[in-house]
PDB file of C-alpha atoms and ligand atoms in Angstrom:
ATOM      1  CA  MET A  63     190.558 272.609  14.284  1.00  0.00           C
ATOM      2  CA  ALA A  64     187.909 272.467  17.037  1.00  0.00           C
ATOM      3  CA  LYS A  65     184.333 273.125  16.045  1.00  0.00           C
ATOM      4  CA  PRO A  66     182.926 276.499  17.123  1.00  0.00           C
ATOM      5  CA  ILE A  67     180.710 276.589  20.201  1.00  0.00           C
ATOM      6  CA  ALA A  68     177.098 277.540  19.453  1.00  0.00           C
ATOM      7  CA  LEU A  69     175.792 280.458  21.525  1.00  0.00           C
ATOM      8  CA  ALA A  70     172.264 281.814  21.893  1.00  0.00           C
ATOM      9  CA  ALA A  71     170.312 283.942  24.338  1.00  0.00           C
ATOM     10  CA  ASP A  72     167.090 285.814  24.749  1.00  0.00           C
ATOM     11  CA  HIS A  73     167.028 289.367  26.141  1.00  0.00           C
ATOM     12  CA  GLY A  74     167.212 288.021  29.723  1.00  0.00           C
ATOM     13  CA  GLY A  75     170.445 286.225  28.932  1.00  0.00           C
ATOM     14  CA  PHE A  76     171.960 288.668  26.463  1.00  0.00           C
ATOM     15  CA  GLU A  77     174.396 290.326  28.870  1.00  0.00           C
ATOM     16  CA  LEU A  78     175.587 287.012  30.274  1.00  0.00           C
ATOM     17  CA  LYS A  79     176.142 285.711  26.741  1.00  0.00           C
ATOM     18  CA  GLU A  80     178.286 288.751  26.030  1.00  0.00           C
ATOM     19  CA  ALA A  81     180.333 288.131  29.197  1.00  0.00           C
ATOM     20  CA  VAL A  82     180.842 284.492  28.230  1.00  0.00           C
ATOM     21  CA  LYS A  83     181.874 285.569  24.714  1.00  0.00           C
ATOM     22  CA  ALA A  84     184.590 287.772  26.218  1.00  0.00           C
ATOM     23  CA  HIS A  85     185.758 284.757  28.244  1.00  0.00           C
ATOM     24  CA  LEU A  86     185.829 282.530  25.155  1.00  0.00           C
ATOM     25  CA  ASP A  87     187.779 285.247  23.324  1.00  0.00           C
ATOM     26  CA  GLU A  88     190.356 285.262  26.137  1.00  0.00           C
ATOM     27  CA  LEU A  89     190.656 281.490  25.857  1.00  0.00           C
ATOM     28  CA  GLY A  90     190.962 281.703  22.073  1.00  0.00           C
ATOM     29  CA  LEU A  91     187.907 279.468  21.591  1.00  0.00           C
ATOM     30  CA  ALA A  92     185.805 279.871  18.457  1.00  0.00           C
ATOM     31  CA  TYR A  93     182.051 280.344  18.626  1.00  0.00           C
ATOM     32  CA  VAL A  94     179.063 281.213  16.480  1.00  0.00           C
ATOM     33  CA  ASP A  95     176.619 283.664  18.060  1.00  0.00           C
ATOM     34  CA  TYR A  96     173.050 282.934  16.949  1.00  0.00           C
ATOM     35  CA  GLY A  97     171.742 285.989  18.825  1.00  0.00           C
ATOM     36  CA  THR A  98     170.014 287.785  20.271  1.00  0.00           C
ATOM     37  CA  HIS A  99     172.157 290.868  19.787  1.00  0.00           C
ATOM     38  CA  SER A 100     170.465 293.348  22.129  1.00  0.00           C
ATOM     39  CA  THR A 101     168.254 293.581  25.193  1.00  0.00           C
ATOM     40  CA  ALA A 102     165.125 294.012  23.049  1.00  0.00           C
ATOM     41  CA  SER A 103     162.505 291.420  23.931  1.00  0.00           C
ATOM     42  CA  VAL A 104     162.574 288.149  21.961  1.00  0.00           C
ATOM     43  CA  ASP A 105     161.209 284.637  22.586  1.00  0.00           C
ATOM     44  CA  TYR A 106     163.684 282.096  23.959  1.00  0.00           C
ATOM     45  CA  PRO A 107     162.438 279.127  21.846  1.00  0.00           C
ATOM     46  CA  ASP A 108     163.270 281.090  18.693  1.00  0.00           C
ATOM     47  CA  MET A 109     166.798 281.698  19.948  1.00  0.00           C
ATOM     48  CA  ALA A 110     167.411 278.113  21.078  1.00  0.00           C
ATOM     49  CA  VAL A 111     166.570 276.497  17.748  1.00  0.00           C
ATOM     50  CA  PRO A 112     169.445 277.636  15.480  1.00  0.00           C
ATOM     51  CA  ALA A 113     172.133 277.024  18.113  1.00  0.00           C
ATOM     52  CA  CYS A 114     170.755 273.572  18.932  1.00  0.00           C
ATOM     53  CA  GLU A 115     170.378 272.703  15.263  1.00  0.00           C
ATOM     54  CA  ALA A 116     174.056 273.533  14.789  1.00  0.00           C
ATOM     55  CA  VAL A 117     174.827 270.897  17.442  1.00  0.00           C
ATOM     56  CA  VAL A 118     172.456 268.315  15.980  1.00  0.00           C
ATOM     57  CA  LYS A 119     173.906 268.857  12.491  1.00  0.00           C
ATOM     58  CA  GLY A 120     177.437 268.403  13.848  1.00  0.00           C
ATOM     59  CA  GLU A 121     178.529 271.956  13.089  1.00  0.00           C
ATOM     60  CA  SER A 122     179.166 272.443  16.827  1.00  0.00           C
ATOM     61  CA  ASP A 123     179.786 269.924  19.585  1.00  0.00           C
ATOM     62  CA  LYS A 124     178.198 272.029  22.320  1.00  0.00           C
ATOM     63  CA  ALA A 125     175.828 274.943  22.839  1.00  0.00           C
ATOM     64  CA  LEU A 126     175.842 277.572  25.573  1.00  0.00           C
ATOM     65  CA  LEU A 127     172.357 279.010  26.043  1.00  0.00           C
ATOM     66  CA  PHE A 128     171.108 281.877  28.171  1.00  0.00           C
ATOM     67  CA  CYS A 129     167.783 283.339  29.235  1.00  0.00           C
ATOM     68  CA  GLY A 130     166.592 285.062  32.393  1.00  0.00           C
ATOM     69  CA  THR A 131     166.514 281.892  34.486  1.00  0.00           C
ATOM     70  CA  GLY A 132     168.166 279.422  32.129  1.00  0.00           C
ATOM     71  CA  VAL A 133     165.040 277.293  32.532  1.00  0.00           C
ATOM     72  CA  GLY A 134     162.929 278.376  29.574  1.00  0.00           C
ATOM     73  CA  ILE A 135     165.720 278.055  27.059  1.00  0.00           C
ATOM     74  CA  SER A 136     166.652 274.639  28.508  1.00  0.00           C
ATOM     75  CA  MET A 137     163.055 273.488  28.042  1.00  0.00           C
ATOM     76  CA  ALA A 138     163.129 274.681  24.448  1.00  0.00           C
ATOM     77  CA  ALA A 139     166.498 273.031  23.807  1.00  0.00           C
ATOM     78  CA  ASN A 140     165.355 269.700  25.218  1.00  0.00           C
ATOM     79  CA  LYS A 141     162.493 269.601  22.710  1.00  0.00           C
ATOM     80  CA  ILE A 142     165.040 269.296  19.920  1.00  0.00           C
ATOM     81  CA  LYS A 143     166.002 265.735  19.015  1.00  0.00           C
ATOM     82  CA  GLY A 144     169.578 264.995  19.968  1.00  0.00           C
ATOM     83  CA  ILE A 145     169.913 267.798  22.494  1.00  0.00           C
ATOM     84  CA  ARG A 146     170.602 267.042  26.147  1.00  0.00           C
ATOM     85  CA  ALA A 147     170.424 270.432  27.809  1.00  0.00           C
ATOM     86  CA  CYS A 148     170.990 271.154  31.474  1.00  0.00           C
ATOM     87  CA  CYS A 149     170.191 274.307  33.383  1.00  0.00           C
ATOM     88  CA  CYS A 150     173.024 274.769  35.877  1.00  0.00           C
ATOM     89  CA  SER A 151     174.038 277.278  38.497  1.00  0.00           C
ATOM     90  CA  ASP A 152     176.376 275.051  40.514  1.00  0.00           C
ATOM     91  CA  SER A 153     179.641 273.364  39.649  1.00  0.00           C
ATOM     92  CA  PHE A 154     178.706 269.863  40.848  1.00  0.00           C
ATOM     93  CA  SER A 155     175.671 269.600  38.557  1.00  0.00           C
ATOM     94  CA  CYS A 156     177.650 271.104  35.711  1.00  0.00           C
ATOM     95  CA  GLU A 157     180.483 268.576  36.063  1.00  0.00           C
ATOM     96  CA  TYR A 158     178.206 265.581  36.456  1.00  0.00           C
ATOM     97  CA  THR A 159     175.848 266.497  33.648  1.00  0.00           C
ATOM     98  CA  ARG A 160     178.878 266.099  31.412  1.00  0.00           C
ATOM     99  CA  ARG A 161     180.259 262.990  33.147  1.00  0.00           C
ATOM    100  CA  HIS A 162     176.953 261.141  33.436  1.00  0.00           C
ATOM    101  CA  ASN A 163     174.418 262.738  31.047  1.00  0.00           C
ATOM    102  CA  ASP A 164     176.758 263.693  28.173  1.00  0.00           C
ATOM    103  CA  ALA A 165     174.961 267.047  28.143  1.00  0.00           C
ATOM    104  CA  ASN A 166     175.586 268.961  24.938  1.00  0.00           C
ATOM    105  CA  ALA A 167     173.912 272.246  25.904  1.00  0.00           C
ATOM    106  CA  LEU A 168     174.612 274.259  29.048  1.00  0.00           C
ATOM    107  CA  CYS A 169     171.880 276.733  29.984  1.00  0.00           C
ATOM    108  CA  MET A 170     172.313 279.533  32.483  1.00  0.00           C
ATOM    109  CA  GLY A 171     170.190 282.385  33.760  1.00  0.00           C
ATOM    110  CA  GLY A 172     171.368 285.950  33.365  1.00  0.00           C
ATOM    111  CA  ARG A 173     169.188 286.868  36.331  1.00  0.00           C
ATOM    112  CA  VAL A 174     170.544 283.979  38.407  1.00  0.00           C
ATOM    113  CA  VAL A 175     174.298 283.621  37.960  1.00  0.00           C
ATOM    114  CA  GLY A 176     176.944 286.318  37.727  1.00  0.00           C
ATOM    115  CA  PRO A 177     179.560 286.415  34.968  1.00  0.00           C
ATOM    116  CA  GLY A 178     182.346 284.989  37.141  1.00  0.00           C
ATOM    117  CA  LEU A 179     180.402 281.873  38.074  1.00  0.00           C
ATOM    118  CA  ALA A 180     179.044 281.522  34.541  1.00  0.00           C
ATOM    119  CA  CYS A 181     182.556 281.495  33.071  1.00  0.00           C
ATOM    120  CA  GLN A 182     183.675 278.946  35.665  1.00  0.00           C
ATOM    121  CA  LEU A 183     180.723 276.718  34.748  1.00  0.00           C
ATOM    122  CA  VAL A 184     181.548 277.110  31.060  1.00  0.00           C
ATOM    123  CA  ASP A 185     185.117 275.938  31.740  1.00  0.00           C
ATOM    124  CA  ILE A 186     183.841 272.889  33.611  1.00  0.00           C
ATOM    125  CA  PHE A 187     181.296 272.110  30.904  1.00  0.00           C
ATOM    126  CA  LEU A 188     183.794 272.387  28.063  1.00  0.00           C
ATOM    127  CA  ASN A 189     186.563 270.448  29.801  1.00  0.00           C
ATOM    128  CA  THR A 190     184.726 267.520  31.384  1.00  0.00           C
ATOM    129  CA  GLU A 191     184.452 264.275  29.434  1.00  0.00           C
ATOM    130  CA  PHE A 192     181.502 261.873  29.341  1.00  0.00           C
ATOM    131  CA  GLU A 193     182.293 258.687  31.276  1.00  0.00           C
ATOM    132  CA  GLY A 194     180.368 256.317  29.014  1.00  0.00           C
ATOM    133  CA  GLY A 195     179.886 252.794  30.376  1.00  0.00           C
ATOM    134  CA  ARG A 196     176.608 252.362  32.276  1.00  0.00           C
ATOM    135  CA  HIS A 197     175.771 255.992  31.547  1.00  0.00           C
ATOM    136  CA  GLN A 198     175.688 255.301  27.812  1.00  0.00           C
ATOM    137  CA  ARG A 199     172.870 252.801  28.411  1.00  0.00           C
ATOM    138  CA  ARG A 200     170.864 255.582  30.083  1.00  0.00           C
ATOM    139  CA  ILE A 201     171.586 258.021  27.256  1.00  0.00           C
ATOM    140  CA  ASP A 202     170.384 255.350  24.832  1.00  0.00           C
ATOM    141  CA  LYS A 203     167.120 255.216  26.803  1.00  0.00           C
ATOM    142  CA  LEU A 204     166.769 258.994  26.525  1.00  0.00           C
ATOM    143  CA  THR A 205     167.239 258.670  22.781  1.00  0.00           C
ATOM    144  CA  ALA A 206     164.599 255.913  22.696  1.00  0.00           C
ATOM    145  CA  LEU A 207     162.193 258.253  24.517  1.00  0.00           C
ATOM    146  CA  GLU A 208     162.789 260.904  21.849  1.00  0.00           C
ATOM    147  CA  ASN A 209     161.923 258.388  19.171  1.00  0.00           C
ATOM    148  CA  ARG A 210     158.822 256.991  20.877  1.00  0.00           C
TER     149      ARG A 210
HETATM  150  C1  RB5 B 175     161.975 286.684  29.831  1.00  0.00           C
HETATM  151  O1  RB5 B 175     161.437 287.723  30.560  1.00  0.00           O
HETATM  152  C2  RB5 B 175     162.125 285.447  30.686  1.00  0.00           C
HETATM  153  O2  RB5 B 175     160.878 284.885  30.917  1.00  0.00           O
HETATM  154  C3  RB5 B 175     163.056 284.452  30.035  1.00  0.00           C
HETATM  155  O3  RB5 B 175     164.302 285.041  29.843  1.00  0.00           O
HETATM  156  C4  RB5 B 175     163.344 283.199  30.820  1.00  0.00           C
HETATM  157  O4  RB5 B 175     163.707 283.487  32.130  1.00  0.00           O
HETATM  158  C5  RB5 B 175     162.354 282.136  30.734  1.00  0.00           C
HETATM  159  O5  RB5 B 175     162.554 281.025  31.265  1.00  0.00           O
END
């Protein structure tokens, strides 16, 4: 059975997370929702950590993260060893961050992208494979930077 997708959002991304959850439900894909569970104000680093740790621990293969812009939560996620998070609002970047960067966290802004585009980006992110090859060498250099 596929591992559940790790989800997290702050208040700025809460509604988009809920829309993406409905999409995942329609697709029959399992997820774990690490919050937040309302529009009450929270801090995006606090929300990013448990979802990203689930990925690092191997409990999930990928995380979908949301804040107002997608930027803050991507910054938080990229501080966590083993996470390669991208903030995307276009399909080209979303496809290539999987193909070339082996991104394991997709971050989107609830104040930037609508639910239709967000769900389309989720589909691309979940269904695009890493190409490996010369790109693996670059990922290895990212990992070396983390360990510096
Ligand atoms: C919260 O108001 C907002 O700053 C946050 O959701 C996010 O956009 C930060 O990058």
